[in-house]
Amino acid sequence: MPLIGSDMSKNTTSPKIPHDPLYKQFFSYPQMVESLLRDFVPEDFVKDLDFSTMRRCFNTYVTNDNRERRNDIVWRIKWKSDEGLYMTLILEFQSSPDPLMALRMLTYSGLLLTDIAKEQGPRDLPAVFPVVIKRAVKPLPSGGGYKAPLAWQVCL
């Protein structure tokens, strides 16, 4: 039986999906990420983020059994209320349905928090907010969404 995450995360040797580089470039700009959160995330915590503090983070991890795992983009954003605390945003771009996507994002979140804990200790670990951006050729099974080939669906 494979370990959790063994078949769920991206294999870094597989061929690249053509839309991934475009999305990575687009969301490498802090203004685009801020707009994504403000316009698509209907949660109150977004107004409590200090977007002027956004910083891209390292997005590659090595598991205990020496396998490499990689997120598409990871951002660190401080809270307005406390300079010492921050939130970590994981952006993952997906072109096809993955029935284990939620588990894959949980694995990525755990690997990120493990790396942070190794670096700074287990105290004051950040909140992790994973977001999947799906290239929508057809609506997601959960309903709603766009049918245009280049439309996005944000899955929170």
GROMACS .gro file of C-alpha atoms in nm:
model
  156
    1MET     CA    1   0.000   0.000   0.000
    2PRO     CA    2   0.152   0.338  -0.097
    3LEU     CA    3   0.222   0.598   0.168
    4ILE     CA    4  -0.004   0.901   0.185
    5GLY     CA    5   0.108   1.141  -0.082
    6SER     CA    6   0.303   0.887  -0.286
    7ASP     CA    7   0.063   0.893  -0.580
    8MET     CA    8  -0.109   1.219  -0.502
    9SER     CA    9   0.152   1.483  -0.558
   10LYS     CA   10   0.314   1.600  -0.874
   11ASN     CA   11   0.593   1.393  -1.014
   12THR     CA   12   0.855   1.652  -1.103
   13THR     CA   13   0.978   1.441  -1.396
   14SER     CA   14   0.641   1.424  -1.573
   15PRO     CA   15   0.576   1.646  -1.877
   16LYS     CA   16   0.460   1.997  -1.796
   17ILE     CA   17   0.096   2.093  -1.850
   18PRO     CA   18   0.092   2.385  -2.099
   19HIS     CA   19  -0.122   2.613  -1.880
   20ASP     CA   20   0.094   2.574  -1.567
   21PRO     CA   21   0.370   2.817  -1.675
   22LEU     CA   22   0.114   3.082  -1.771
   23TYR     CA   23  -0.067   3.055  -1.438
   24LYS     CA   24   0.261   3.052  -1.247
   25GLN     CA   25   0.370   3.368  -1.426
   26PHE     CA   26   0.034   3.538  -1.374
   27PHE     CA   27   0.019   3.456  -1.002
   28SER     CA   28   0.383   3.544  -0.944
   29TYR     CA   29   0.266   3.906  -0.916
   30PRO     CA   30   0.149   4.002  -0.565
   31GLN     CA   31  -0.124   4.224  -0.712
   32MET     CA   32  -0.279   3.928  -0.895
   33VAL     CA   33  -0.279   3.713  -0.582
   34GLU     CA   34  -0.431   3.996  -0.379
   35SER     CA   35  -0.702   4.038  -0.640
   36LEU     CA   36  -0.769   3.664  -0.642
   37LEU     CA   37  -0.820   3.660  -0.265
   38ARG     CA   38  -1.024   3.981  -0.247
   39ASP     CA   39  -1.248   3.894  -0.545
   40PHE     CA   40  -1.300   3.518  -0.503
   41VAL     CA   41  -1.265   3.435  -0.134
   42PRO     CA   42  -1.585   3.524   0.053
   43GLU     CA   43  -1.422   3.499   0.397
   44ASP     CA   44  -1.376   3.784   0.646
   45PHE     CA   45  -1.012   3.699   0.717
   46VAL     CA   46  -0.903   3.838   0.377
   47LYS     CA   47  -0.956   4.196   0.497
   48ASP     CA   48  -0.720   4.124   0.790
   49LEU     CA   49  -0.423   4.044   0.564
   50ASP     CA   50  -0.145   4.297   0.505
   51PHE     CA   51  -0.087   4.249   0.132
   52SER     CA   52   0.213   4.484   0.138
   53THR     CA   53   0.404   4.207   0.321
   54MET     CA   54   0.355   3.935   0.059
   55ARG     CA   55   0.662   3.721  -0.003
   56ARG     CA   56   0.705   3.418  -0.229
   57CYS     CA   57   0.827   3.111  -0.043
   58PHE     CA   58   1.024   2.803  -0.133
   59ASN     CA   59   0.784   2.543  -0.273
   60THR     CA   60   0.981   2.217  -0.284
   61TYR     CA   61   0.988   1.966  -0.001
   62VAL     CA   62   1.164   1.637   0.062
   63THR     CA   63   0.963   1.372   0.245
   64ASN     CA   64   1.109   1.146   0.515
   65ASP     CA   65   1.158   0.876   0.250
   66ASN     CA   66   1.352   1.122   0.028
   67ARG     CA   67   1.083   1.189  -0.232
   68GLU     CA   68   1.054   1.540  -0.371
   69ARG     CA   69   0.716   1.717  -0.362
   70ARG     CA   70   0.642   2.055  -0.512
   71ASN     CA   71   0.362   2.312  -0.486
   72ASP     CA   72   0.294   2.541  -0.779
   73ILE     CA   73   0.320   2.867  -0.579
   74VAL     CA   74   0.346   2.945  -0.208
   75TRP     CA   75   0.301   3.296  -0.064
   76ARG     CA   76   0.354   3.423   0.290
   77ILE     CA   77   0.127   3.712   0.399
   78LYS     CA   78   0.138   3.879   0.740
   79TRP     CA   79  -0.171   3.966   0.938
   80LYS     CA   80  -0.242   4.337   0.997
   81SER     CA   81  -0.303   4.280   1.367
   82ASP     CA   82   0.025   4.108   1.460
   83GLU     CA   83   0.361   4.154   1.293
   84GLY     CA   84   0.487   3.819   1.419
   85LEU     CA   85   0.206   3.607   1.274
   86TYR     CA   86   0.138   3.528   0.912
   87MET     CA   87  -0.069   3.313   0.680
   88THR     CA   88   0.069   3.085   0.412
   89LEU     CA   89  -0.119   3.060   0.083
   90ILE     CA   90  -0.070   2.755  -0.139
   91LEU     CA   91  -0.181   2.799  -0.500
   92GLU     CA   92  -0.217   2.480  -0.702
   93PHE     CA   93  -0.315   2.478  -1.070
   94GLN     CA   94  -0.515   2.182  -1.196
   95SER     CA   95  -0.621   2.100  -1.551
   96SER     CA   96  -0.811   1.776  -1.492
   97PRO     CA   97  -1.030   1.633  -1.217
   98ASP     CA   98  -0.845   1.462  -0.933
   99PRO     CA   99  -1.069   1.271  -0.691
  100LEU     CA  100  -0.792   1.290  -0.430
  101MET     CA  101  -0.721   1.663  -0.470
  102ALA     CA  102  -0.833   1.750  -0.116
  103LEU     CA  103  -0.601   1.484   0.025
  104ARG     CA  104  -0.319   1.604  -0.202
  105MET     CA  105  -0.361   1.961  -0.070
  106LEU     CA  106  -0.365   1.830   0.287
  107THR     CA  107  -0.036   1.650   0.213
  108TYR     CA  108   0.117   1.969   0.069
  109SER     CA  109  -0.002   2.168   0.372
  110GLY     CA  110   0.150   1.913   0.610
  111LEU     CA  111   0.483   1.913   0.424
  112LEU     CA  112   0.492   2.294   0.429
  113LEU     CA  113   0.418   2.309   0.803
  114THR     CA  114   0.678   2.039   0.872
  115ASP     CA  115   0.944   2.243   0.690
  116ILE     CA  116   0.845   2.560   0.877
  117ALA     CA  117   0.855   2.373   1.211
  118LYS     CA  118   1.204   2.240   1.128
  119GLU     CA  119   1.321   2.593   1.051
  120GLN     CA  120   1.160   2.796   1.329
  121GLY     CA  121   1.041   2.536   1.579
  122PRO     CA  122   0.690   2.408   1.638
  123ARG     CA  123   0.559   2.726   1.800
  124ASP     CA  124   0.346   2.980   1.618
  125LEU     CA  125   0.296   2.781   1.300
  126PRO     CA  126   0.104   2.981   1.040
  127ALA     CA  127  -0.244   2.924   0.912
  128VAL     CA  128  -0.233   2.751   0.574
  129PHE     CA  129  -0.490   2.842   0.311
  130PRO     CA  130  -0.477   2.607   0.011
  131VAL     CA  131  -0.644   2.720  -0.312
  132VAL     CA  132  -0.688   2.510  -0.624
  133ILE     CA  133  -0.733   2.694  -0.951
  134LYS     CA  134  -0.881   2.464  -1.212
  135ARG     CA  135  -0.869   2.529  -1.582
  136ALA     CA  136  -1.238   2.484  -1.658
  137VAL     CA  137  -1.321   2.325  -1.990
  138LYS     CA  138  -1.649   2.216  -1.838
  139PRO     CA  139  -1.803   2.294  -1.497
  140LEU     CA  140  -1.677   2.112  -1.192
  141PRO     CA  141  -1.906   1.834  -1.065
  142SER     CA  142  -2.003   2.052  -0.768
  143GLY     CA  143  -2.196   2.277  -1.007
  144GLY     CA  144  -2.169   2.635  -1.123
  145GLY     CA  145  -1.878   2.776  -1.310
  146TYR     CA  146  -1.779   2.873  -1.658
  147LYS     CA  147  -1.768   2.659  -1.970
  148ALA     CA  148  -1.517   2.865  -2.169
  149PRO     CA  149  -1.191   2.678  -2.235
  150LEU     CA  150  -0.974   2.932  -2.051
  151ALA     CA  151  -1.206   3.017  -1.764
  152TRP     CA  152  -1.096   2.946  -1.409
  153GLN     CA  153  -1.273   2.790  -1.120
  154VAL     CA  154  -1.141   2.859  -0.774
  155CYS     CA  155  -1.187   2.571  -0.533
  156LEU     CA  156  -1.152   2.665  -0.169
   0.00000   0.00000   0.00000
